[in-house]
Amino acid sequence: MEIIREVKAMKAYVRSIRNKGETICLVPTMGYLHEGHLDLMRMGATMADHLVISIFVNPTQFGPNEDLDKYPRDMERDEKLAASVGVECIFFPDASQMYPDGYATYVNVERITQSLCGASRPNHFRGVATVVAKLFNIVEPDFAIFGQKDYQQLAVIRRMVNDLNMNVKVVAHHTVREKDGLAMSSRNKYLSPDQRRNALVLHKALLYAFSLVGSGEKSSAKIREEVMDMIANTPECVIDYVEIVDPDTLEPVESIYADVVMALAVKVGSTRLIDNMTLEV
Ligand code: PAF
């Protein structure tokens, strides 16, 4: 497995693959890989001739009071895990490779970045769209895989790829969960054993909303109220948002007559967790 740290070297690697007419699948990550990432990579290995991942803790998607500095990192472990699922190359740039002195260009996807996570993390999706556009330009993948746990991120990237006519097929991978239902996330590492138990309320709340819609409840307000009560009554849990939205536009839906997405962000202690589920009518 190759580890490439420089943009120039990465472009040369890509060129050698392209010259042979072979395909590339990219799985962009911020490292500290878990089983969820590995599942995306296993899928990627079946989709193209070459599986490339990126590991880059992207500073432009973190707000001033967020966890950029303490974001977990363990490259040695990540290398072993990536090799075990057939990754052929890790693109592992540092910030000066991605944002050299004088850097001034950002990708701003409008509207769908304003609600949900965008409301409390104002420049987050600008940072995500920018770094993903750069990764697409550097790696030139035929396919790129993103987890559905970051539902809004996936919608933003799809919008950008479509709007900017990018030559990459964006593939969604279902949310990978621990046995007890907690969505896998590198940030779960921050949770104490008690918080880890309390965090199960996110998945339980989504399942409860799913069952309400399944039994005919049409009112988003009613479902949100019950879900918010459930979360607010769990120790150490503070709601950032609980929303029921259209799967494509992410606009709030008031009455449920077609499939919708329930999206949640909850602070458990000081760790902000997100999760979502499609509620099928
Ligand atoms: O989901 C992530 O890990 C990041 O937001 C991504 C897509 C790698 C961009 O930095």
Coordinates of C-alpha atoms and ligand atoms in Angstrom, one line a residue:
M1 CA 0.0 0.0 0.0
E2 CA 1.3 3.4 -0.9
I3 CA 1.1 6.4 1.3
I4 CA 1.3 9.7 -0.7
R5 CA 1.7 13.0 1.1
E6 CA 2.1 15.4 -1.8
V7 CA -0.5 16.6 -4.2
K8 CA 2.0 16.5 -7.1
A9 CA 2.9 12.8 -6.3
M10 CA -0.8 11.9 -6.0
K11 CA -1.6 13.4 -9.4
A12 CA 1.3 11.4 -10.9
Y13 CA -0.1 8.2 -9.3
V14 CA -3.5 9.0 -10.7
R15 CA -2.1 9.7 -14.2
S16 CA -0.4 6.3 -14.3
I17 CA -3.7 4.6 -13.6
R18 CA -5.6 6.8 -16.1
N19 CA -3.1 6.1 -18.8
K20 CA -3.9 2.4 -18.5
G21 CA -7.7 3.2 -18.8
E22 CA -8.4 1.8 -15.3
T23 CA -10.9 3.1 -12.8
I24 CA -10.5 4.6 -9.3
C25 CA -12.8 4.6 -6.3
L26 CA -12.1 7.2 -3.5
V27 CA -13.3 7.0 0.1
P28 CA -12.5 10.4 1.7
T29 CA -12.0 10.2 5.5
M30 CA -10.6 12.2 8.4
G31 CA -8.9 9.0 9.7
Y32 CA -9.3 7.3 13.1
L33 CA -10.9 4.6 11.0
H34 CA -13.7 2.5 12.4
E35 CA -15.8 -0.4 11.2
G36 CA -18.1 2.0 9.4
H37 CA -15.3 3.4 7.3
L38 CA -14.0 -0.1 6.6
D39 CA -17.4 -1.2 5.3
L40 CA -17.3 1.8 2.8
M41 CA -13.8 0.6 1.7
R42 CA -14.9 -3.0 1.3
M43 CA -17.7 -1.7 -1.0
G44 CA -15.2 0.5 -2.8
A45 CA -12.8 -2.4 -3.4
T46 CA -15.6 -4.1 -5.5
M47 CA -16.4 -1.0 -7.6
A48 CA -13.2 0.0 -9.3
D49 CA -9.8 -1.3 -10.4
H50 CA -8.1 0.8 -7.7
L51 CA -9.2 1.8 -4.2
V52 CA -7.8 5.0 -2.9
I53 CA -8.7 6.6 0.5
S54 CA -7.8 10.0 1.8
I55 CA -7.0 10.8 5.4
F56 CA -7.1 14.5 6.1
V57 CA -8.5 16.3 9.2
N58 CA -9.8 19.3 7.2
P59 CA -9.3 22.5 9.2
T60 CA -11.8 24.5 7.1
Q61 CA -14.8 22.4 8.2
F62 CA -14.2 23.0 11.9
G63 CA -15.6 26.1 13.7
P64 CA -13.4 28.1 16.1
N65 CA -14.7 26.3 19.2
E66 CA -14.8 22.9 17.7
D67 CA -12.6 19.8 18.2
L68 CA -10.0 20.3 15.4
D69 CA -7.0 20.0 17.8
K70 CA -8.3 17.1 19.8
Y71 CA -9.9 15.3 16.8
P72 CA -8.6 11.7 17.3
R73 CA -5.6 10.6 15.1
D74 CA -3.8 7.3 14.8
M75 CA -2.1 6.9 11.5
E76 CA -0.3 3.6 12.4
R77 CA -3.5 1.9 13.2
D78 CA -5.3 3.4 10.2
E79 CA -2.6 2.1 7.8
K80 CA -3.1 -1.5 9.1
L81 CA -6.9 -1.3 8.9
A82 CA -6.8 0.2 5.4
A83 CA -4.4 -2.5 4.2
S84 CA -6.7 -5.2 5.6
V85 CA -9.6 -4.1 3.4
G86 CA -7.7 -3.8 0.1
V87 CA -6.8 -0.1 0.1
E88 CA -4.1 0.4 -2.5
C89 CA -3.1 4.0 -1.7
I90 CA -3.7 6.5 1.1
F91 CA -3.5 10.1 0.2
F92 CA -2.3 11.7 3.4
P93 CA -1.6 15.4 2.8
D94 CA -0.9 18.0 5.5
A95 CA -2.7 21.3 5.7
S96 CA 0.1 23.1 3.8
Q97 CA -0.4 20.8 0.8
M98 CA -4.2 21.4 0.7
Y99 CA -4.2 25.0 1.7
P100 CA -0.8 26.5 0.8
D101 CA 0.0 30.2 1.6
G102 CA -2.3 32.5 -0.4
Y103 CA -5.1 30.0 -0.6
A104 CA -8.4 31.9 -1.3
T105 CA -10.9 29.7 -3.1
Y106 CA -14.0 28.1 -1.5
V107 CA -17.0 26.1 -2.8
N108 CA -20.3 27.5 -1.3
V109 CA -23.4 25.3 -1.9
E110 CA -26.4 27.4 -1.1
R111 CA -29.7 26.7 0.6
I112 CA -29.3 23.0 1.7
T113 CA -26.3 24.1 3.8
Q114 CA -28.3 26.5 5.9
S115 CA -30.5 24.2 7.9
L116 CA -29.8 21.2 10.3
C117 CA -26.0 21.1 11.0
G118 CA -25.5 24.2 8.9
A119 CA -27.5 26.3 11.4
S120 CA -25.2 25.7 14.3
R121 CA -22.0 25.1 12.2
P122 CA -22.0 28.1 9.9
N123 CA -19.0 27.4 7.7
H124 CA -18.9 23.7 8.1
F125 CA -20.3 22.7 4.7
R126 CA -18.2 25.3 2.9
G127 CA -15.2 23.6 4.3
V128 CA -16.5 20.1 3.4
A129 CA -17.5 21.1 -0.2
T130 CA -14.2 22.8 -0.7
V131 CA -12.0 19.9 0.5
V132 CA -14.1 17.3 -1.3
A133 CA -13.9 19.3 -4.6
K134 CA -10.2 19.5 -4.2
L135 CA -9.9 15.7 -3.5
F136 CA -12.0 15.0 -6.6
N137 CA -9.7 17.2 -8.7
I138 CA -6.5 15.6 -7.2
V139 CA -7.7 11.9 -7.3
E140 CA -10.1 12.1 -10.3
P141 CA -12.1 9.2 -9.0
D142 CA -14.8 7.5 -11.1
F143 CA -16.7 6.7 -7.8
A144 CA -16.6 8.3 -4.4
I145 CA -18.3 6.7 -1.4
F146 CA -19.9 8.6 1.6
G147 CA -21.7 7.3 4.6
Q148 CA -25.4 8.1 5.0
K149 CA -24.9 8.9 8.7
D150 CA -23.8 12.4 7.5
Y151 CA -27.0 12.8 5.5
Q152 CA -26.7 16.5 4.9
Q153 CA -23.1 16.2 3.9
L154 CA -24.1 13.6 1.3
A155 CA -26.9 15.8 0.0
V156 CA -24.5 18.8 -0.2
I157 CA -21.8 16.8 -2.1
R158 CA -24.5 15.4 -4.5
R159 CA -25.7 19.0 -5.2
M160 CA -22.1 20.2 -5.8
V161 CA -21.3 17.3 -8.1
N162 CA -24.4 17.9 -10.1
D163 CA -24.2 21.7 -10.1
L164 CA -20.5 21.8 -11.1
N165 CA -20.8 19.0 -13.7
M166 CA -18.1 16.9 -11.9
N167 CA -17.2 13.6 -13.5
V168 CA -17.7 11.4 -10.4
K169 CA -20.5 9.1 -9.3
V170 CA -21.3 9.7 -5.7
V171 CA -22.3 6.5 -3.9
A172 CA -24.1 6.4 -0.5
H173 CA -23.4 3.7 2.0
H174 CA -25.9 2.9 4.7
T175 CA -25.2 3.9 8.3
V176 CA -23.1 1.3 10.1
R177 CA -24.2 0.8 13.7
E178 CA -22.8 -0.9 16.8
K179 CA -24.7 -4.0 17.9
D180 CA -26.8 -1.9 20.3
G181 CA -27.7 0.7 17.6
L182 CA -25.3 3.6 18.2
A183 CA -24.2 4.9 14.8
M184 CA -20.4 4.4 14.4
S185 CA -18.4 7.6 14.6
S186 CA -14.8 8.6 15.4
R187 CA -16.3 11.0 18.0
N188 CA -17.9 8.1 20.0
K189 CA -14.4 7.7 21.5
Y190 CA -15.1 10.9 23.5
L191 CA -18.0 9.3 25.4
S192 CA -17.7 8.1 29.0
P193 CA -19.4 4.7 29.7
D194 CA -22.4 6.5 31.1
Q195 CA -22.6 8.9 28.1
R196 CA -22.2 5.9 25.8
R197 CA -25.3 4.4 27.3
N198 CA -27.2 7.7 27.2
A199 CA -26.3 8.2 23.6
L200 CA -28.4 5.1 22.6
V201 CA -31.4 7.5 22.9
L202 CA -30.6 8.8 19.4
H203 CA -31.2 5.5 17.7
K204 CA -34.1 4.7 20.0
A205 CA -35.8 8.0 19.2
L206 CA -35.4 7.4 15.4
L207 CA -36.9 3.9 15.7
Y208 CA -39.8 5.3 17.8
A209 CA -40.4 8.0 15.1
F210 CA -40.2 5.2 12.4
S211 CA -42.9 3.2 14.3
L212 CA -45.2 6.3 14.7
V213 CA -45.1 7.0 10.9
G214 CA -45.5 3.2 10.3
S215 CA -48.7 3.2 12.3
G216 CA -50.1 6.2 10.4
E217 CA -49.1 9.3 12.3
K218 CA -48.9 12.2 9.7
S219 CA -48.0 15.1 11.9
S220 CA -44.4 16.0 12.0
A221 CA -45.0 18.4 15.0
K222 CA -46.4 15.5 17.1
I223 CA -43.6 13.1 16.2
R224 CA -40.9 15.8 16.9
E225 CA -42.5 16.7 20.2
E226 CA -42.4 13.1 21.4
V227 CA -38.9 12.5 20.2
M228 CA -37.7 15.7 21.8
D229 CA -39.3 14.7 25.1
M230 CA -37.6 11.4 24.9
I231 CA -34.1 12.9 24.3
A232 CA -34.5 15.8 26.8
N233 CA -35.4 13.3 29.5
T234 CA -32.2 11.4 29.0
P235 CA -29.3 12.5 31.3
E236 CA -26.5 14.7 29.8
C237 CA -28.4 15.0 26.5
V238 CA -29.1 18.4 25.0
I239 CA -30.8 18.7 21.7
D240 CA -29.3 20.8 18.9
Y241 CA -32.0 19.9 16.4
V242 CA -34.7 17.3 15.7
E243 CA -36.1 17.8 12.2
I244 CA -38.3 15.9 9.7
V245 CA -37.2 16.9 6.2
D246 CA -37.7 16.2 2.6
P247 CA -35.0 13.6 1.5
D248 CA -33.7 15.7 -1.4
T249 CA -34.2 19.4 -0.5
L250 CA -33.9 19.0 3.3
E251 CA -36.8 21.4 3.6
P252 CA -39.0 20.7 6.7
V253 CA -42.1 18.6 6.1
E254 CA -45.2 19.3 8.1
S255 CA -47.5 16.4 7.1
I256 CA -46.1 13.1 6.1
Y257 CA -47.5 11.6 3.0
A258 CA -44.3 10.4 1.4
D259 CA -41.0 9.1 2.8
V260 CA -39.2 11.7 4.9
V261 CA -35.9 11.8 6.8
M262 CA -35.7 12.4 10.5
A263 CA -32.4 14.0 11.4
L264 CA -31.0 14.6 14.9
A265 CA -28.1 16.3 16.5
V266 CA -27.7 15.9 20.2
K267 CA -24.9 16.9 22.6
V268 CA -24.2 14.1 24.9
G269 CA -22.0 15.7 27.6
S270 CA -19.7 17.8 25.4
T271 CA -19.8 15.4 22.4
R272 CA -22.1 16.4 19.5
L273 CA -23.6 13.3 17.8
I274 CA -25.7 13.1 14.7
D275 CA -28.0 10.4 13.3
N276 CA -30.8 10.1 10.9
M277 CA -33.3 7.6 9.5
T278 CA -35.7 7.5 6.6
L279 CA -39.3 7.3 7.9
E280 CA -41.2 5.2 5.4
V281 CA -45.0 5.8 5.1
Ligands
PAF1 O1 -17.1 12.8 6.6 C1 -15.9 13.1 6.7 O2 -15.1 12.4 7.3 C2 -15.4 14.5 6.2 O3 -16.4 15.5 6.3 C3 -14.9 14.4 4.7 C4 -16.0 14.0 3.7 C5 -13.8 13.4 4.7 C6 -14.4 15.8 4.3 O4 -13.4 16.2 5.1

